[in-house]
Amino acid sequence: MCGTLRPSDAGKKAVLMGWVNRRRDLGQIIFVDLRDRTGITQVVFNYELNAAVHQKAEELRNEYVIAAIGTVKKRDADTINPNIPTGEVELVAEELRILNVSKQLPFLPSDFVLANEEMRLKYRYIDLRRDPMQFNIELRHKVALAIRDNLASQGFFEIETPFMTRSTPEGARDYLVPSRVQPGSFYALPQSPQLFKQILMISGFDKYFQIVRCFRDEDLRADRQPEFTQIDLEMSYPQPDRVWEVVEGFLTAAFKAAGHEIKTPFPRMDYDDAIRQYGVDKPDLRLPAFTDVRDCFTPNDLEQLAINKDLPVIAIRTPGVGELSRKERDDVKPLFVSKGGARVFEDFKRIENKFPDAAERIREKVRGGYLSSIAEEELAKQAGEKPGDDLIVLVVGSVPSGRDGHPAGKRKVTPAELAIYASAGILRVALAQKYADRHGIFKKSGDPDKDYRFLWVTNFPMFEYDEGERRWVAAHHPFTSPHDEDMDKLETDPAMVRARAYDVVLNGTELGSGSIRIHRQDIQRRIFHALGMTEEEARSRFGFFLEALEYGTPPHGGIALGLDRIVMILAGADSLREVIPFPKTAAAKDLMCEAPTPVAEGQLRELGIGIVLKR
Ligand code: ASP
């Protein structure tokens, strides 16, 4: 095969089949780089050695498919190509068969400059021939295989669940499939196999997994696709840490397949702590946590600066960025998304000038807080950081907060505080992204401990308050079990109920989420009720499931992780489209086969469907 020839093959006959990646015609000699999945070998057509074959090689053009038969030869020292594994050898052609020709291509797999993405997606089959895409798809295969093997070795069965089903709520819109034999009725493509996997526990398959496609009709972002692949699993009788152990096991195997040794167990963090320290429930641990520097100001300072003294004063430290110029400070402003009246002080110099004592205390506290961990101190030293290199930006609450009496007002992190933390959390990541070149934290160091910062986030609130609808909604999904000790607050104080839910996070990306489930019908009913669902509604949507729960359901729990995201991170890609063979655009279109399309009148008639487009 094209990528496997080595000097030890010298003198052997070989038959290589593949695509003409590049052709250089030097007159008497024609070189062809022949490419297949395994790589590239140089094939030489020499007029003096074989005039007929040389003549035929003159017909070759980019991406013709050929068979070259010849003898492997070591290259002369001065013609060795150190950049490819086969660079020390070449195939001297004795016979050439043109297996197929190719039209002129819209772009070449060998091009160094990438075609625009629309072109790449329209001609995906050509794009997939490119080296990086071949690498990504192979990586995806290896990672999926490692996960399958690992879960099988942990005693899990891979069990399929239906694609044509009834919708289960995961918070997005369903893709619907009309039924021809039941006109007017629809299947839904599964947003996840949630209820089926729970039912498999009721059915006695106590360890289930599936690498499975899920479908959600959402507005797309860079890290979303309408159909995506989950590593979905469920098990009977677990405590959360048993589920985590299983996940850590298969992630270790997956990362190993990609050449990285990761350490387990992953650290764990309460949702409330994640919010207080990072302003999000999926913190990127590669960057420093926040510091609350409220106590560095005197009450008088706070008043002069019109800072709400009852809310946290968050210092965001971005190492290695240094002071910003005036123009750069202006660029920071649009990065700030203010929630609940949060304000930003991007000009720390100004604070230093007007409130030198407070500024000094802030610098000390911010630095001190960060260096409290020995590992981080070591990292900072290695990076040659000096305190003066820190960019410090403050996020504060305005006066007054005016959010008293909110239904979640008694939470450890109140809604008013949450607004400040969340605003600061968004800014922390935006700053780090904007100045990535200066701090270099996102660059891969080759040390998996630094490059891949995993985290379990646990103890989420069970309910979130939907301000628009003025009601409580499930923060995870409605099959998630509340903490036993919070059960008595279900009806009286839903804000304070914690869920037995957990997320696994990597470098600020949520890889997956799961929970211990409700396994008792009476509790499931109470949850539906707390979510404002009437008995009839619950029965009409989930009657089959509520009934199943009544026939001896074992306690169970599970999780689902995004395979696409894992591969994207391992491939160092910046979009899911780089690791999905046939992805869709942000407008949910497949540009290659041009889906979706209108369908023939007759097809619709058969389904009993008439279309009235509302504009
Ligand atoms: N079905 C859930 C999801 O897709 C995951 C789980 O709870 O297992 O997010």
JSON list of N, CA, C and O in Angstrom, two decimals, residues 16-34:
[
{"chain": "A", "resi": 16, "resn": "LEU", "atom": "N", "xyz": [0.93, -0.90, -6.65]},
{"chain": "A", "resi": 16, "resn": "LEU", "atom": "CA", "xyz": [0.29, 0.14, -5.84]},
{"chain": "A", "resi": 16, "resn": "LEU", "atom": "C", "xyz": [-0.93, 0.66, -6.59]},
{"chain": "A", "resi": 16, "resn": "LEU", "atom": "O", "xyz": [-0.86, 0.90, -7.80]},
{"chain": "A", "resi": 17, "resn": "MET", "atom": "N", "xyz": [-2.03, 0.81, -5.86]},
{"chain": "A", "resi": 17, "resn": "MET", "atom": "CA", "xyz": [-3.23, 1.38, -6.48]},
{"chain": "A", "resi": 17, "resn": "MET", "atom": "C", "xyz": [-3.65, 2.60, -5.69]},
{"chain": "A", "resi": 17, "resn": "MET", "atom": "O", "xyz": [-3.62, 2.58, -4.45]},
{"chain": "A", "resi": 18, "resn": "GLY", "atom": "N", "xyz": [-4.03, 3.62, -6.39]},
{"chain": "A", "resi": 18, "resn": "GLY", "atom": "CA", "xyz": [-4.46, 4.82, -5.68]},
{"chain": "A", "resi": 18, "resn": "GLY", "atom": "C", "xyz": [-4.71, 5.97, -6.62]},
{"chain": "A", "resi": 18, "resn": "GLY", "atom": "O", "xyz": [-4.90, 5.78, -7.83]},
{"chain": "A", "resi": 19, "resn": "TRP", "atom": "N", "xyz": [-4.71, 7.18, -6.03]},
{"chain": "A", "resi": 19, "resn": "TRP", "atom": "CA", "xyz": [-4.98, 8.40, -6.79]},
{"chain": "A", "resi": 19, "resn": "TRP", "atom": "C", "xyz": [-3.68, 9.14, -7.10]},
{"chain": "A", "resi": 19, "resn": "TRP", "atom": "O", "xyz": [-2.76, 9.13, -6.30]},
{"chain": "A", "resi": 20, "resn": "VAL", "atom": "N", "xyz": [-3.67, 9.81, -8.26]},
{"chain": "A", "resi": 20, "resn": "VAL", "atom": "CA", "xyz": [-2.54, 10.68, -8.59]},
{"chain": "A", "resi": 20, "resn": "VAL", "atom": "C", "xyz": [-2.68, 11.95, -7.75]},
{"chain": "A", "resi": 20, "resn": "VAL", "atom": "O", "xyz": [-3.55, 12.77, -7.99]},
{"chain": "A", "resi": 21, "resn": "ASN", "atom": "N", "xyz": [-1.86, 12.04, -6.72]},
{"chain": "A", "resi": 21, "resn": "ASN", "atom": "CA", "xyz": [-1.95, 13.17, -5.81]},
{"chain": "A", "resi": 21, "resn": "ASN", "atom": "C", "xyz": [-1.31, 14.40, -6.45]},
{"chain": "A", "resi": 21, "resn": "ASN", "atom": "O", "xyz": [-1.81, 15.51, -6.31]},
{"chain": "A", "resi": 22, "resn": "ARG", "atom": "N", "xyz": [-0.20, 14.16, -7.16]},
{"chain": "A", "resi": 22, "resn": "ARG", "atom": "CA", "xyz": [0.55, 15.23, -7.80]},
{"chain": "A", "resi": 22, "resn": "ARG", "atom": "C", "xyz": [1.40, 14.60, -8.88]},
{"chain": "A", "resi": 22, "resn": "ARG", "atom": "O", "xyz": [1.85, 13.46, -8.73]},
{"chain": "A", "resi": 23, "resn": "ARG", "atom": "N", "xyz": [1.64, 15.33, -9.95]},
{"chain": "A", "resi": 23, "resn": "ARG", "atom": "CA", "xyz": [2.46, 14.79, -11.02]},
{"chain": "A", "resi": 23, "resn": "ARG", "atom": "C", "xyz": [3.45, 15.86, -11.43]},
{"chain": "A", "resi": 23, "resn": "ARG", "atom": "O", "xyz": [3.09, 17.02, -11.59]},
{"chain": "A", "resi": 24, "resn": "ARG", "atom": "N", "xyz": [4.74, 15.49, -11.52]},
{"chain": "A", "resi": 24, "resn": "ARG", "atom": "CA", "xyz": [5.76, 16.43, -11.99]},
{"chain": "A", "resi": 24, "resn": "ARG", "atom": "C", "xyz": [6.40, 15.83, -13.23]},
{"chain": "A", "resi": 24, "resn": "ARG", "atom": "O", "xyz": [6.94, 14.72, -13.18]},
{"chain": "A", "resi": 25, "resn": "ASP", "atom": "N", "xyz": [6.33, 16.56, -14.32]},
{"chain": "A", "resi": 25, "resn": "ASP", "atom": "CA", "xyz": [6.84, 16.07, -15.59]},
{"chain": "A", "resi": 25, "resn": "ASP", "atom": "C", "xyz": [8.16, 16.77, -15.89]},
{"chain": "A", "resi": 25, "resn": "ASP", "atom": "O", "xyz": [8.18, 17.96, -16.18]},
{"chain": "A", "resi": 26, "resn": "LEU", "atom": "N", "xyz": [9.27, 16.03, -15.78]},
{"chain": "A", "resi": 26, "resn": "LEU", "atom": "CA", "xyz": [10.58, 16.63, -16.05]},
{"chain": "A", "resi": 26, "resn": "LEU", "atom": "C", "xyz": [11.09, 16.25, -17.44]},
{"chain": "A", "resi": 26, "resn": "LEU", "atom": "O", "xyz": [12.28, 16.18, -17.69]},
{"chain": "A", "resi": 27, "resn": "GLY", "atom": "N", "xyz": [10.19, 15.87, -18.31]},
{"chain": "A", "resi": 27, "resn": "GLY", "atom": "CA", "xyz": [10.61, 15.47, -19.66]},
{"chain": "A", "resi": 27, "resn": "GLY", "atom": "C", "xyz": [10.91, 13.99, -19.70]},
{"chain": "A", "resi": 27, "resn": "GLY", "atom": "O", "xyz": [9.99, 13.17, -19.87]},
{"chain": "A", "resi": 28, "resn": "GLN", "atom": "N", "xyz": [12.15, 13.63, -19.47]},
{"chain": "A", "resi": 28, "resn": "GLN", "atom": "CA", "xyz": [12.55, 12.22, -19.53]},
{"chain": "A", "resi": 28, "resn": "GLN", "atom": "C", "xyz": [11.97, 11.41, -18.37]},
{"chain": "A", "resi": 28, "resn": "GLN", "atom": "O", "xyz": [11.80, 10.20, -18.46]},
{"chain": "A", "resi": 29, "resn": "ILE", "atom": "N", "xyz": [11.73, 12.13, -17.28]},
{"chain": "A", "resi": 29, "resn": "ILE", "atom": "CA", "xyz": [11.24, 11.43, -16.08]},
{"chain": "A", "resi": 29, "resn": "ILE", "atom": "C", "xyz": [9.94, 12.09, -15.61]},
{"chain": "A", "resi": 29, "resn": "ILE", "atom": "O", "xyz": [9.84, 13.32, -15.57]},
{"chain": "A", "resi": 30, "resn": "ILE", "atom": "N", "xyz": [8.97, 11.25, -15.30]},
{"chain": "A", "resi": 30, "resn": "ILE", "atom": "CA", "xyz": [7.73, 11.77, -14.70]},
{"chain": "A", "resi": 30, "resn": "ILE", "atom": "C", "xyz": [7.61, 11.19, -13.29]},
{"chain": "A", "resi": 30, "resn": "ILE", "atom": "O", "xyz": [7.75, 9.97, -13.10]},
{"chain": "A", "resi": 31, "resn": "PHE", "atom": "N", "xyz": [7.40, 12.09, -12.31]},
{"chain": "A", "resi": 31, "resn": "PHE", "atom": "CA", "xyz": [7.17, 11.62, -10.94]},
{"chain": "A", "resi": 31, "resn": "PHE", "atom": "C", "xyz": [5.68, 11.73, -10.64]},
{"chain": "A", "resi": 31, "resn": "PHE", "atom": "O", "xyz": [5.06, 12.76, -10.91]},
{"chain": "A", "resi": 32, "resn": "VAL", "atom": "N", "xyz": [5.16, 10.68, -10.05]},
{"chain": "A", "resi": 32, "resn": "VAL", "atom": "CA", "xyz": [3.77, 10.74, -9.60]},
{"chain": "A", "resi": 32, "resn": "VAL", "atom": "C", "xyz": [3.75, 10.39, -8.11]},
{"chain": "A", "resi": 32, "resn": "VAL", "atom": "O", "xyz": [4.30, 9.38, -7.70]},
{"chain": "A", "resi": 33, "resn": "ASP", "atom": "N", "xyz": [3.14, 11.28, -7.32]},
{"chain": "A", "resi": 33, "resn": "ASP", "atom": "CA", "xyz": [2.90, 10.92, -5.91]},
{"chain": "A", "resi": 33, "resn": "ASP", "atom": "C", "xyz": [1.58, 10.16, -5.89]},
{"chain": "A", "resi": 33, "resn": "ASP", "atom": "O", "xyz": [0.53, 10.73, -6.20]},
{"chain": "A", "resi": 34, "resn": "LEU", "atom": "N", "xyz": [1.67, 8.90, -5.56]},
{"chain": "A", "resi": 34, "resn": "LEU", "atom": "CA", "xyz": [0.47, 8.07, -5.58]},
{"chain": "A", "resi": 34, "resn": "LEU", "atom": "C", "xyz": [-0.07, 7.94, -4.16]},
{"chain": "A", "resi": 34, "resn": "LEU", "atom": "O", "xyz": [0.69, 7.68, -3.23]}
]
